[in-house]
CSV table of C-alpha atoms (C1' of nucleotides) in Angstrom, one decimal:
chain,number,residue,atom,x,y,z
D,267,UNK,CA,0.0,0.0,0.0
D,268,UNK,CA,1.4,3.4,-1.0
D,269,UNK,CA,1.2,6.5,1.1
D,270,UNK,CA,-0.5,9.6,-0.1
D,271,UNK,CA,2.9,11.2,-0.7
D,272,UNK,CA,4.2,8.3,-2.7
D,273,UNK,CA,1.1,8.4,-4.8
D,274,UNK,CA,1.7,12.1,-5.5
D,275,UNK,CA,5.2,11.5,-6.6
D,276,UNK,CA,4.2,8.8,-9.0
D,277,UNK,CA,1.4,11.0,-10.4
D,278,UNK,CA,3.8,13.9,-10.9
D,279,UNK,CA,6.3,11.5,-12.6
D,280,UNK,CA,3.7,10.2,-14.9
D,281,UNK,CA,2.9,13.6,-16.1
D,282,UNK,CA,6.5,14.7,-16.4
D,283,UNK,CA,7.5,11.6,-18.4
D,284,UNK,CA,4.5,11.4,-20.6
D,285,UNK,CA,5.4,12.4,-24.1
D,286,UNK,CA,2.0,13.8,-24.8
D,287,UNK,CA,2.1,16.1,-21.8
D,288,UNK,CA,5.7,17.1,-21.4
D,289,UNK,CA,7.3,15.9,-24.6
D,290,UNK,CA,9.8,13.9,-22.7
D,291,UNK,CA,10.0,10.3,-21.3
D,292,UNK,CA,12.4,11.0,-18.5
D,293,UNK,CA,12.4,13.5,-15.6
D,294,UNK,CA,15.0,15.1,-13.4
D,295,UNK,CA,15.1,15.6,-9.6
D,296,UNK,CA,14.9,19.4,-9.5
D,297,UNK,CA,12.0,19.4,-12.0
D,298,UNK,CA,10.1,16.9,-9.9
D,299,UNK,CA,10.8,18.8,-6.7
D,300,UNK,CA,9.5,21.9,-8.4
D,301,UNK,CA,6.2,20.4,-9.5
D,302,UNK,CA,5.6,19.0,-6.0
D,303,UNK,CA,6.6,22.1,-4.2
D,304,UNK,CA,9.3,20.4,-2.2
D,305,UNK,CA,13.1,20.9,-2.0
D,306,UNK,CA,15.3,18.7,-4.3
D,307,UNK,CA,16.8,17.0,-1.2
D,308,UNK,CA,13.3,15.8,-0.3
D,309,UNK,CA,12.6,14.5,-3.7
D,310,UNK,CA,15.9,12.8,-3.8
D,311,UNK,CA,15.1,10.9,-0.6
D,312,UNK,CA,11.7,9.8,-2.0
D,313,UNK,CA,13.4,8.7,-5.3
D,314,UNK,CA,15.5,6.3,-3.3
D,315,UNK,CA,12.5,4.9,-1.6
D,316,UNK,CA,10.5,4.5,-4.8
D,317,UNK,CA,13.5,2.8,-6.5
D,318,UNK,CA,13.7,0.4,-3.5
D,319,UNK,CA,10.0,-0.4,-4.1
D,320,UNK,CA,10.7,-1.0,-7.8
D,321,UNK,CA,8.3,1.7,-8.9
D,322,UNK,CA,10.9,3.9,-10.8
D,323,UNK,CA,14.1,3.3,-12.7
D,324,UNK,CA,16.8,5.6,-11.5
D,325,UNK,CA,20.5,5.7,-11.0
D,326,UNK,CA,22.5,8.3,-9.1
D,327,UNK,CA,22.9,11.4,-11.2
D,328,UNK,CA,20.7,9.8,-13.9
D,329,UNK,CA,17.3,10.4,-15.2
D,330,UNK,CA,14.1,9.1,-13.7
D,331,UNK,CA,11.4,7.0,-15.4
D,332,UNK,CA,8.5,4.9,-14.1
D,333,UNK,CA,8.7,1.1,-14.2
D,334,UNK,CA,5.6,-0.7,-15.6
D,335,UNK,CA,4.4,-1.3,-12.1
D,336,UNK,CA,4.9,2.4,-11.1
D,337,UNK,CA,3.1,3.5,-14.2
D,338,UNK,CA,0.1,1.3,-13.4
D,339,UNK,CA,-0.1,2.7,-9.9
D,340,UNK,CA,0.1,6.3,-11.2
D,341,UNK,CA,-2.7,5.6,-13.7
D,342,UNK,CA,-4.9,4.3,-10.9
D,343,UNK,CA,-4.4,7.6,-9.0
D,344,UNK,CA,-5.2,9.6,-12.1
D,345,UNK,CA,-8.3,7.5,-12.8
D,346,UNK,CA,-9.5,8.2,-9.3
D,347,UNK,CA,-8.7,11.9,-9.6
D,348,UNK,CA,-10.6,12.3,-12.9
D,349,UNK,CA,-13.6,10.3,-11.7
D,350,UNK,CA,-13.9,12.5,-8.6
D,351,UNK,CA,-13.6,15.6,-10.7
D,352,UNK,CA,-16.4,14.4,-12.9
D,353,UNK,CA,-18.5,13.7,-9.8
D,354,UNK,CA,-17.9,17.1,-8.3
D,355,UNK,CA,-18.7,18.8,-11.6
D,356,UNK,CA,-21.7,16.8,-12.7
D,357,UNK,CA,-23.4,15.9,-9.4
D,358,UNK,CA,-22.3,18.6,-6.9
D,359,UNK,CA,-22.4,21.7,-9.1
D,360,UNK,CA,-18.7,22.5,-8.6
D,361,UNK,CA,-17.3,24.8,-11.3
D,362,UNK,CA,-14.6,23.8,-13.6
D,363,UNK,CA,-11.8,25.5,-11.6
D,364,UNK,CA,-12.9,24.3,-8.2
D,365,UNK,CA,-12.8,20.6,-8.9
D,366,UNK,CA,-9.1,20.0,-8.9
D,367,UNK,CA,-8.2,21.0,-5.4
D,368,UNK,CA,-10.8,18.7,-3.8
D,369,UNK,CA,-10.0,15.9,-6.2
D,370,UNK,CA,-6.4,16.1,-5.0
D,371,UNK,CA,-7.6,14.9,-1.7
D,372,UNK,CA,-10.3,12.4,-2.8
D,373,UNK,CA,-7.9,10.6,-5.2
D,374,UNK,CA,-6.1,9.1,-2.2
D,375,UNK,CA,-9.2,7.3,-0.7
D,376,UNK,CA,-8.4,3.6,-0.6
D,377,UNK,CA,-11.3,1.4,-1.8
D,378,UNK,CA,-11.6,-0.3,-5.1
D,379,UNK,CA,-15.2,-0.9,-4.6
D,380,UNK,CA,-15.8,2.8,-4.1
D,381,UNK,CA,-14.2,3.8,-7.3
D,382,UNK,CA,-15.9,1.1,-9.3
D,383,UNK,CA,-19.3,2.1,-7.9
D,384,UNK,CA,-18.6,5.8,-8.5
D,385,UNK,CA,-17.7,5.1,-12.1
D,386,UNK,CA,-20.9,3.2,-12.6
D,387,UNK,CA,-22.9,5.9,-10.8
D,388,UNK,CA,-21.4,8.4,-13.3
D,389,UNK,CA,-22.4,6.1,-16.1
D,390,UNK,CA,-18.8,5.2,-17.2
D,391,UNK,CA,-17.7,8.7,-18.4
D,392,UNK,CA,-15.0,8.8,-21.0
D,393,UNK,CA,-13.5,12.2,-20.0
D,394,UNK,CA,-13.4,14.5,-17.0
D,395,UNK,CA,-14.7,18.1,-17.0
D,396,UNK,CA,-11.4,19.3,-18.5
D,397,UNK,CA,-11.7,16.8,-21.4
D,398,UNK,CA,-8.9,14.5,-20.1
D,399,UNK,CA,-9.5,10.8,-20.7
D,400,UNK,CA,-10.5,8.7,-17.7
D,401,UNK,CA,-8.5,5.4,-17.7
D,402,UNK,CA,-10.7,2.3,-17.2
D,403,UNK,CA,-10.3,-0.2,-14.3
D,404,UNK,CA,-7.6,-2.0,-16.1
D,405,UNK,CA,-5.6,1.2,-16.5
D,406,UNK,CA,-6.2,1.4,-20.3
D,407,UNK,CA,-6.5,5.0,-21.6
D,408,UNK,CA,-8.5,5.4,-24.8
D,409,UNK,CA,-6.5,7.7,-27.0
D,410,UNK,CA,-9.0,10.5,-27.0
D,411,UNK,CA,-8.9,12.3,-30.3
D,412,UNK,CA,-9.3,15.7,-28.9
D,413,UNK,CA,-11.0,17.3,-31.8
D,414,UNK,CA,-11.0,21.0,-32.5
D,415,UNK,CA,-14.2,22.6,-33.6
D,416,UNK,CA,-12.8,22.8,-37.1
D,417,UNK,CA,-13.0,19.0,-37.3
D,418,UNK,CA,-16.7,18.7,-36.5
D,419,UNK,CA,-18.8,18.0,-39.6
D,420,UNK,CA,-21.6,20.3,-40.6
D,421,UNK,CA,-24.9,19.4,-38.9
D,422,UNK,CA,-23.3,17.8,-35.9
D,423,UNK,CA,-23.4,19.1,-32.3
D,424,UNK,CA,-20.5,18.9,-29.9
D,425,UNK,CA,-19.5,20.0,-26.4
D,426,UNK,CA,-16.8,22.5,-25.6
D,427,UNK,CA,-14.2,21.0,-23.2
D,428,UNK,CA,-11.3,23.4,-23.2
D,429,UNK,CA,-9.5,26.0,-25.2
D,430,UNK,CA,-6.0,25.9,-26.8
D,431,UNK,CA,-5.3,29.6,-26.5
D,432,UNK,CA,-5.9,31.0,-23.0
D,433,UNK,CA,-5.3,34.7,-23.8
D,434,UNK,CA,-7.8,37.2,-22.4
D,435,UNK,CA,-8.7,38.6,-25.8
D,436,UNK,CA,-9.5,35.1,-27.1
D,437,UNK,CA,-11.5,34.2,-24.0
D,438,UNK,CA,-13.5,37.4,-24.2
D,439,UNK,CA,-14.4,36.6,-27.8
D,440,UNK,CA,-15.4,33.1,-26.7
D,441,UNK,CA,-17.8,34.6,-24.0
D,442,UNK,CA,-19.2,37.0,-26.5
D,443,UNK,CA,-20.3,34.2,-28.8
D,444,UNK,CA,-22.2,32.8,-25.8
D,445,UNK,CA,-19.8,29.9,-25.1
D,446,UNK,CA,-18.8,28.5,-21.7
D,447,UNK,CA,-17.4,25.2,-20.5
D,448,UNK,CA,-19.7,22.3,-21.6
D,449,UNK,CA,-21.6,24.5,-24.0
D,450,UNK,CA,-23.3,22.6,-26.8
D,451,UNK,CA,-22.2,23.9,-30.2
D,452,UNK,CA,-24.0,23.1,-33.4
D,453,UNK,CA,-22.1,23.5,-36.6
D,454,UNK,CA,-24.6,25.0,-39.0
D,455,UNK,CA,-22.5,25.5,-42.1
D,456,UNK,CA,-18.8,25.8,-43.3
D,457,UNK,CA,-17.3,27.7,-46.2
D,458,UNK,CA,-14.8,25.5,-48.1
D,459,UNK,CA,-12.9,28.6,-49.2
D,460,UNK,CA,-11.6,29.9,-45.9
D,461,UNK,CA,-13.1,27.6,-43.3
D,462,UNK,CA,-15.4,30.3,-41.9
D,463,UNK,CA,-18.3,28.6,-40.1
D,464,UNK,CA,-21.6,29.4,-38.8
D,465,UNK,CA,-22.4,27.9,-35.4
D,466,UNK,CA,-25.4,27.9,-33.0
D,467,UNK,CA,-25.1,28.1,-29.3
D,468,UNK,CA,-28.3,28.0,-27.3
D,469,UNK,CA,-30.3,29.2,-30.2
D,470,UNK,CA,-27.9,32.0,-30.9
D,471,UNK,CA,-26.1,31.9,-34.3
D,472,UNK,CA,-22.7,33.3,-34.9
D,473,UNK,CA,-20.1,33.3,-37.7
D,474,UNK,CA,-16.6,32.4,-36.6
D,475,UNK,CA,-13.2,32.1,-38.4
D,476,UNK,CA,-11.2,28.9,-38.9
D,477,UNK,CA,-8.6,30.4,-36.6
D,478,UNK,CA,-11.2,30.7,-33.9
D,479,UNK,CA,-12.5,27.2,-34.4
D,480,UNK,CA,-9.0,25.8,-34.3
D,481,UNK,CA,-8.6,27.0,-30.7
D,482,UNK,CA,-11.6,25.3,-29.3
D,483,UNK,CA,-11.3,21.6,-28.2
D,484,UNK,CA,-14.6,19.7,-28.3
D,485,UNK,CA,-15.9,16.3,-27.5
B,35,UNK,CA,-6.4,23.0,10.8
B,36,UNK,CA,-6.5,19.6,12.5
B,37,UNK,CA,-4.6,16.5,11.3
B,38,UNK,CA,-6.6,13.3,10.5
B,39,UNK,CA,-5.3,11.8,13.7
B,40,UNK,CA,-6.4,14.8,15.9
B,41,UNK,CA,-9.8,14.6,14.3
B,42,UNK,CA,-10.0,10.9,15.1
B,43,UNK,CA,-9.1,11.5,18.8
B,44,UNK,CA,-11.8,14.2,19.0
B,45,UNK,CA,-14.4,12.0,17.4
B,46,UNK,CA,-13.5,9.1,19.8
B,47,UNK,CA,-13.7,11.4,22.8
B,48,UNK,CA,-17.1,12.7,21.6
B,49,UNK,CA,-18.5,9.2,21.6
B,50,UNK,CA,-16.8,8.3,24.9
B,51,UNK,CA,-18.1,11.4,26.7
B,52,UNK,CA,-21.6,11.5,25.3
B,53,UNK,CA,-24.1,10.5,27.9
B,54,UNK,CA,-26.5,8.9,25.3
B,55,UNK,CA,-23.8,6.7,23.9
B,56,UNK,CA,-21.6,5.7,26.8
B,57,UNK,CA,-23.5,6.9,29.8
B,58,UNK,CA,-20.6,9.1,31.0
B,59,UNK,CA,-19.4,12.6,30.4
B,60,UNK,CA,-15.7,12.0,31.0
B,61,UNK,CA,-13.2,9.6,29.6
B,62,UNK,CA,-9.9,8.0,30.7
B,63,UNK,CA,-6.6,7.6,28.9
B,64,UNK,CA,-6.6,3.8,28.6
B,65,UNK,CA,-10.2,3.7,27.5
B,66,UNK,CA,-9.4,6.2,24.7
B,67,UNK,CA,-6.3,4.3,23.7
B,68,UNK,CA,-8.3,1.1,23.5
B,69,UNK,CA,-11.0,2.6,21.1
B,70,UNK,CA,-8.3,4.1,18.9
B,71,UNK,CA,-6.1,1.0,18.8
B,72,UNK,CA,-3.1,2.7,20.1
B,73,UNK,CA,-1.0,2.3,23.3
B,74,UNK,CA,-1.9,4.5,26.3
B,75,UNK,CA,1.5,6.2,25.9
B,76,UNK,CA,0.5,7.4,22.5
B,77,UNK,CA,-2.9,8.6,23.6
B,78,UNK,CA,-1.2,10.4,26.5
B,79,UNK,CA,1.0,12.4,24.1
B,80,UNK,CA,-1.9,13.4,22.0
B,81,UNK,CA,-3.9,14.5,25.0
B,82,UNK,CA,-1.1,17.0,25.9
B,83,UNK,CA,-1.3,18.3,22.4
B,84,UNK,CA,-5.1,18.6,22.3
B,85,UNK,CA,-5.0,20.3,25.7
B,86,UNK,CA,-2.4,22.8,24.4
B,87,UNK,CA,-4.8,23.5,21.5
B,88,UNK,CA,-7.6,24.1,24.0
B,89,UNK,CA,-9.8,21.3,22.5
B,90,UNK,CA,-10.0,19.2,25.7
B,91,UNK,CA,-10.0,19.8,29.4
B,92,UNK,CA,-7.6,17.6,31.1
B,93,UNK,CA,-5.2,17.5,34.1
B,94,UNK,CA,-2.5,15.0,34.8
B,95,UNK,CA,-4.1,11.8,36.2
B,96,UNK,CA,-7.5,13.4,35.8
B,97,UNK,CA,-10.5,12.7,33.5
B,98,UNK,CA,-10.8,14.0,30.0
B,99,UNK,CA,-13.6,16.0,28.5
B,100,UNK,CA,-14.1,18.1,25.3
B,101,UNK,CA,-14.1,21.9,25.5
B,102,UNK,CA,-17.0,23.6,23.6
B,103,UNK,CA,-14.5,24.2,20.7
B,104,UNK,CA,-13.4,20.6,20.7
B,105,UNK,CA,-17.0,19.4,20.7
B,106,UNK,CA,-17.8,21.6,17.7
B,107,UNK,CA,-14.9,20.2,15.8
B,108,UNK,CA,-15.9,16.6,16.7
B,109,UNK,CA,-19.4,17.2,15.5
B,110,UNK,CA,-18.2,18.5,12.2
B,111,UNK,CA,-16.3,15.3,11.7
B,112,UNK,CA,-19.3,13.2,12.7
B,113,UNK,CA,-21.5,15.2,10.3
B,114,UNK,CA,-19.1,14.5,7.4
B,115,UNK,CA,-18.9,10.8,8.3
B,116,UNK,CA,-22.7,10.4,8.4
B,117,UNK,CA,-23.3,12.3,5.2
B,118,UNK,CA,-20.7,10.2,3.4
B,119,UNK,CA,-22.3,7.0,4.8
B,120,UNK,CA,-25.6,8.1,3.4
B,121,UNK,CA,-24.1,8.8,0.0
B,122,UNK,CA,-22.4,5.4,-0.2
B,123,UNK,CA,-25.6,3.7,0.9
B,124,UNK,CA,-28.1,5.6,-1.2
B,125,UNK,CA,-26.2,6.5,-4.3
B,126,UNK,CA,-23.4,3.9,-4.7
B,127,UNK,CA,-25.3,0.8,-3.5
B,128,UNK,CA,-23.0,0.0,-0.6
B,129,UNK,CA,-24.5,-2.2,2.0
B,130,UNK,CA,-25.1,-1.2,5.5
B,131,UNK,CA,-22.0,-2.9,6.9
B,132,UNK,CA,-19.6,-1.6,4.1
B,133,UNK,CA,-20.2,2.1,4.5
B,134,UNK,CA,-18.3,2.7,7.8
B,135,UNK,CA,-14.8,1.8,6.7
B,136,UNK,CA,-14.8,4.0,3.6
B,137,UNK,CA,-16.5,6.9,5.5
B,138,UNK,CA,-13.7,6.8,8.0
B,139,UNK,CA,-11.5,8.0,5.2
B,140,UNK,CA,-13.9,10.3,3.5
B,141,UNK,CA,-14.7,12.2,6.7
B,142,UNK,CA,-11.2,13.8,6.7
B,143,UNK,CA,-11.5,15.5,3.3
B,144,UNK,CA,-11.2,19.3,3.9
B,145,UNK,CA,-13.7,21.3,2.0
B,146,UNK,CA,-16.7,23.0,3.5
B,147,UNK,CA,-18.2,23.5,0.0
B,148,UNK,CA,-17.9,19.8,-0.7
B,149,UNK,CA,-19.9,18.8,2.4
B,150,UNK,CA,-22.6,21.5,1.9
B,151,UNK,CA,-23.1,20.4,-1.7
B,152,UNK,CA,-23.1,16.8,-0.8
B,153,UNK,CA,-25.8,17.4,1.8
B,154,UNK,CA,-27.9,19.3,-0.7
B,155,UNK,CA,-27.4,16.5,-3.3
B,156,UNK,CA,-28.6,14.0,-0.8
B,157,UNK,CA,-31.6,16.3,-0.1
B,158,UNK,CA,-30.7,17.2,3.5
B,159,UNK,CA,-31.1,13.7,5.1
B,160,UNK,CA,-32.0,13.6,8.8
B,161,UNK,CA,-30.3,10.4,9.6
B,162,UNK,CA,-27.6,8.1,8.2
B,163,UNK,CA,-28.2,4.4,7.1
B,164,UNK,CA,-27.8,3.3,10.7
B,165,UNK,CA,-30.4,5.7,11.9
B,166,UNK,CA,-28.0,8.1,13.6
B,167,UNK,CA,-28.8,11.8,13.3
B,168,UNK,CA,-26.8,13.9,10.9
B,169,UNK,CA,-25.8,17.2,12.6
B,170,UNK,CA,-26.6,20.3,10.5
B,171,UNK,CA,-24.0,22.8,9.2
B,172,UNK,CA,-24.2,24.7,12.5
B,173,UNK,CA,-23.5,21.6,14.4
B,174,UNK,CA,-27.0,21.2,15.8
B,175,UNK,CA,-28.2,17.7,16.3
B,176,UNK,CA,-31.9,17.2,16.2
B,177,UNK,CA,-32.8,14.9,19.1
B,178,UNK,CA,-34.0,12.1,17.0
B,179,UNK,CA,-36.8,10.4,18.9
B,180,UNK,CA,-35.7,6.9,17.9
B,181,UNK,CA,-39.1,5.4,18.0
B,182,UNK,CA,-39.7,1.7,18.3
B,183,UNK,CA,-42.3,0.0,16.1
B,184,UNK,CA,-44.5,-0.2,19.2
B,185,UNK,CA,-44.8,3.6,19.2
B,186,UNK,CA,-46.0,3.9,15.6
B,187,UNK,CA,-49.8,4.6,15.3
B,188,UNK,CA,-52.1,2.3,13.4
B,189,UNK,CA,-52.3,3.1,9.7
B,190,UNK,CA,-48.9,4.8,9.6
B,191,UNK,CA,-45.9,3.5,7.6
B,192,UNK,CA,-42.4,3.7,8.9
B,193,UNK,CA,-38.8,2.6,8.0
B,194,UNK,CA,-36.7,0.1,9.9
B,195,UNK,CA,-33.3,1.7,10.8
B,196,UNK,CA,-31.8,-0.7,13.3
B,197,UNK,CA,-32.6,-3.3,16.0
B,198,UNK,CA,-32.2,-3.2,19.7
B,199,UNK,CA,-31.6,-6.9,20.2
B,200,UNK,CA,-28.9,-8.2,17.9
B,201,UNK,CA,-29.2,-11.9,18.8
B,202,UNK,CA,-29.2,-14.5,16.0
B,203,UNK,CA,-32.6,-15.9,17.0
B,204,UNK,CA,-34.2,-12.4,16.9
B,205,UNK,CA,-32.5,-11.5,13.6
B,206,UNK,CA,-33.7,-14.8,12.0
B,207,UNK,CA,-37.2,-13.9,13.1
B,208,UNK,CA,-36.8,-10.4,11.6
B,209,UNK,CA,-35.8,-11.9,8.3
B,210,UNK,CA,-38.7,-14.4,8.3
B,211,UNK,CA,-41.2,-11.6,8.6
B,212,UNK,CA,-39.6,-10.2,5.4
B,213,UNK,CA,-37.7,-7.3,7.0
B,214,UNK,CA,-34.4,-5.8,6.2
B,215,UNK,CA,-32.7,-2.5,6.7
B,216,UNK,CA,-34.8,0.4,5.3
B,217,UNK,CA,-37.8,-1.9,4.9
B,218,UNK,CA,-41.1,0.0,4.9
B,219,UNK,CA,-43.4,-1.3,7.6
B,220,UNK,CA,-47.1,-0.5,7.7
B,221,UNK,CA,-48.9,-0.9,11.0
B,222,UNK,CA,-52.3,-2.4,10.1
B,223,UNK,CA,-53.8,-3.0,13.5
B,224,UNK,CA,-52.9,-3.3,17.2
B,225,UNK,CA,-54.6,-5.1,20.1
B,226,UNK,CA,-55.0,-2.9,23.2
B,227,UNK,CA,-55.0,-6.0,25.4
B,228,UNK,CA,-51.4,-7.3,24.8
B,229,UNK,CA,-50.0,-5.0,22.2
B,230,UNK,CA,-49.9,-7.7,19.5
B,231,UNK,CA,-49.9,-6.0,16.1
B,232,UNK,CA,-50.5,-6.8,12.5
B,233,UNK,CA,-47.9,-5.3,10.1
B,234,UNK,CA,-47.5,-5.3,6.4
B,235,UNK,CA,-44.1,-5.5,4.7
B,236,UNK,CA,-44.0,-5.4,0.9
B,237,UNK,CA,-47.5,-6.6,0.7
B,238,UNK,CA,-47.0,-9.4,3.1
B,239,UNK,CA,-48.9,-9.3,6.4
B,240,UNK,CA,-47.6,-10.7,9.7
B,241,UNK,CA,-48.7,-10.7,13.3
B,242,UNK,CA,-46.0,-9.8,15.8
B,243,UNK,CA,-45.8,-9.5,19.6
B,244,UNK,CA,-45.2,-6.3,21.5
B,245,UNK,CA,-41.9,-7.7,22.6
B,246,UNK,CA,-40.9,-8.1,19.0
B,247,UNK,CA,-42.0,-4.6,18.1
B,248,UNK,CA,-40.1,-3.1,21.1
B,249,UNK,CA,-36.9,-4.4,19.5
B,250,UNK,CA,-37.2,-2.6,16.2
B,251,UNK,CA,-36.1,1.0,15.8
B,252,UNK,CA,-37.9,2.9,13.1
B,253,UNK,CA,-37.9,6.3,11.6
G,136,DT,C1',39.8,23.4,-21.9
G,137,DT,C1',39.2,25.6,-17.9
G,138,DA,C1',35.7,28.3,-15.3
G,139,DT,C1',31.2,28.9,-14.1
G,140,DA,C1',26.5,27.6,-13.6
G,141,DT,C1',23.1,24.2,-13.1
G,142,DA,C1',21.6,19.9,-11.4
G,143,DG,C1',21.8,16.4,-8.0
G,144,DT,C1',23.4,14.3,-3.5
G,145,DT,C1',24.5,13.8,1.4
G,146,DA,C1',24.5,14.8,6.3
G,147,DG,C1',22.2,16.3,10.1
G,148,DA,C1',17.9,18.3,12.2
G,149,DT,C1',12.9,18.7,12.8
G,150,DT,C1',7.9,17.4,13.5
G,151,DA,C1',4.1,14.1,13.9
G,152,DA,C1',2.6,9.8,15.3
G,153,DT,C1',3.7,5.8,17.0
G,154,DC,C1',6.1,2.2,20.0
G,155,DT,C1',8.4,-0.3,24.4
G,156,DA,C1',9.9,-0.4,28.9
G,157,DA,C1',10.1,1.5,33.2
G,158,DC,C1',7.9,4.2,36.6
G,159,DA,C1',4.2,6.7,39.5
G,160,DA,C1',-0.4,7.5,41.1
G,161,DA,C1',-5.0,6.1,42.3
G,162,DA,C1',-8.4,2.8,43.3
G,163,DT,C1',-9.7,-1.5,45.3
G,164,DA,C1',-9.6,-5.4,48.1
G,165,DA,C1',-7.8,-8.2,51.8
H,204,DT,C1',-4.3,0.4,56.4
H,205,DT,C1',-1.2,-1.9,53.8
H,206,DA,C1',-0.8,-4.8,49.5
H,207,DT,C1',-2.2,-5.4,45.0
H,208,DT,C1',-4.2,-4.2,40.8
H,209,DT,C1',-5.4,-0.8,37.5
H,210,DT,C1',-4.6,3.4,35.4
H,211,DG,C1',-1.8,6.9,33.8
H,212,DT,C1',2.9,9.0,32.8
H,213,DT,C1',7.7,9.6,31.3
H,214,DA,C1',11.9,8.7,28.8
H,215,DG,C1',14.0,7.2,24.9
H,216,DA,C1',13.5,5.1,20.1
H,217,DT,C1',11.6,4.6,15.4
H,218,DT,C1',9.6,5.9,10.9
H,219,DA,C1',7.9,9.1,7.3
H,220,DA,C1',8.3,13.3,5.2
H,221,DT,C1',10.2,17.4,5.3
H,222,DC,C1',14.0,21.1,5.8
H,223,DT,C1',18.9,23.7,5.5
H,224,DA,C1',23.6,23.8,4.4
H,225,DA,C1',27.3,21.9,2.4
H,226,DC,C1',29.1,19.3,-1.0
H,227,DT,C1',29.7,16.8,-5.8
H,228,DA,C1',28.8,15.9,-10.6
H,229,DT,C1',27.6,17.3,-15.1
H,230,DA,C1',26.7,20.7,-18.6
H,231,DT,C1',27.6,25.0,-20.8
H,232,DA,C1',29.9,28.9,-22.3
H,233,DA,C1',34.0,31.9,-22.6
DNA sequence: TTATATAGTTAGATTAATCTAACAAAATAA
DNA sequence: TTATTTTGTTAGATTAATCTAACTATATAA
């Protein structure tokens, strides 16, 4: 059984060594310490312990990576985190930005029955409120083709999960069009010439550029 | 902010010093250590710390009791415990006996928003699956008149929450009548002479003695 | 290719929660 | 009222997770 702290280190390592997230497959001590808000000395001690437990591969002055076992454990924590986020958002009316902090605590609750029942209760969701894939009980993560609005065919309706560009000017534009997290967007038409599209959000129609549509991730 | 351990000590003290539960208003070190599965030396150390924090009244070789502040904190933990038990039982299909262990972990999650939203989601329940009152956000505990089946008027329907007598022979009888936790019981008639009553459980009628009815707590 | 900067490690200390073993006080019983 | 039992306390150790300060290795840049 892993301690909360050990679980947090594994989770951080998973993100740091995941090509999709960080673009690298190995992490360093300082980098790890930075993401966990501890001093490098502290992280170093934990690395020794995790190596001892065969959860990471690591040699003195070398790079760090997760062993298959370590990766499995990390994914289980991530699974729990994302299921709890979904619960908080969908059932308890938490907002998008409030879910993370509480899920950081809930992810450490030990009970496989709990997490299976929770998943069932939520009707086996594929992604959390941020649009990140929820691994299944076996730890398999569906490669979620995070589509942009540009890729949605005419006539189809989709749901906004997150934005690529987080700049204030872009976000203000997003709000102006009537969009928010989880907004349903219907693609009414698209010009072949420049990709300009007409969309409908809660009955309100707007015309948006391809550049705009490229910056919206939808599910 | 209290640690998980401190919260557990306060909760144990609340139960040990609650007249209704233990019949006493003060607790001893050994007794406390026993309920928490630690050695008396360990409990003694914690008592010093809790006294320092003004959560208990306690003098060397004396009896222990909660201060008003300590009691408030204990009640908040109990509130969380019971709301989580209710959630597990009602929403996640946990059985009566499975809820406690997981709730022991969930009760330590820190987020007042979480617990308020959870309470709302559960529709402000008055009691947990064991029939114990859930304190409100202010820490007030409604004195739940834990009625026995004997006290239910003819024609009314009630819900079984727990039993007074836990003997195998009694429980077998309970099952035979078609009763389980949360069973709805309708009181069809009652004899003034000896209190014998006719009840209906899921369409099935049975005749039971007053002694039997005295042993069933209902809500 | 040597000097400097960055990254990583070690040693020694601290805090929280626990333990064992030895001791002290209080309660009970002869 | 003394002896015994029960209850409670202290001292000293241990483990997990953290720190600071000092040190070492590796990488980079002049």
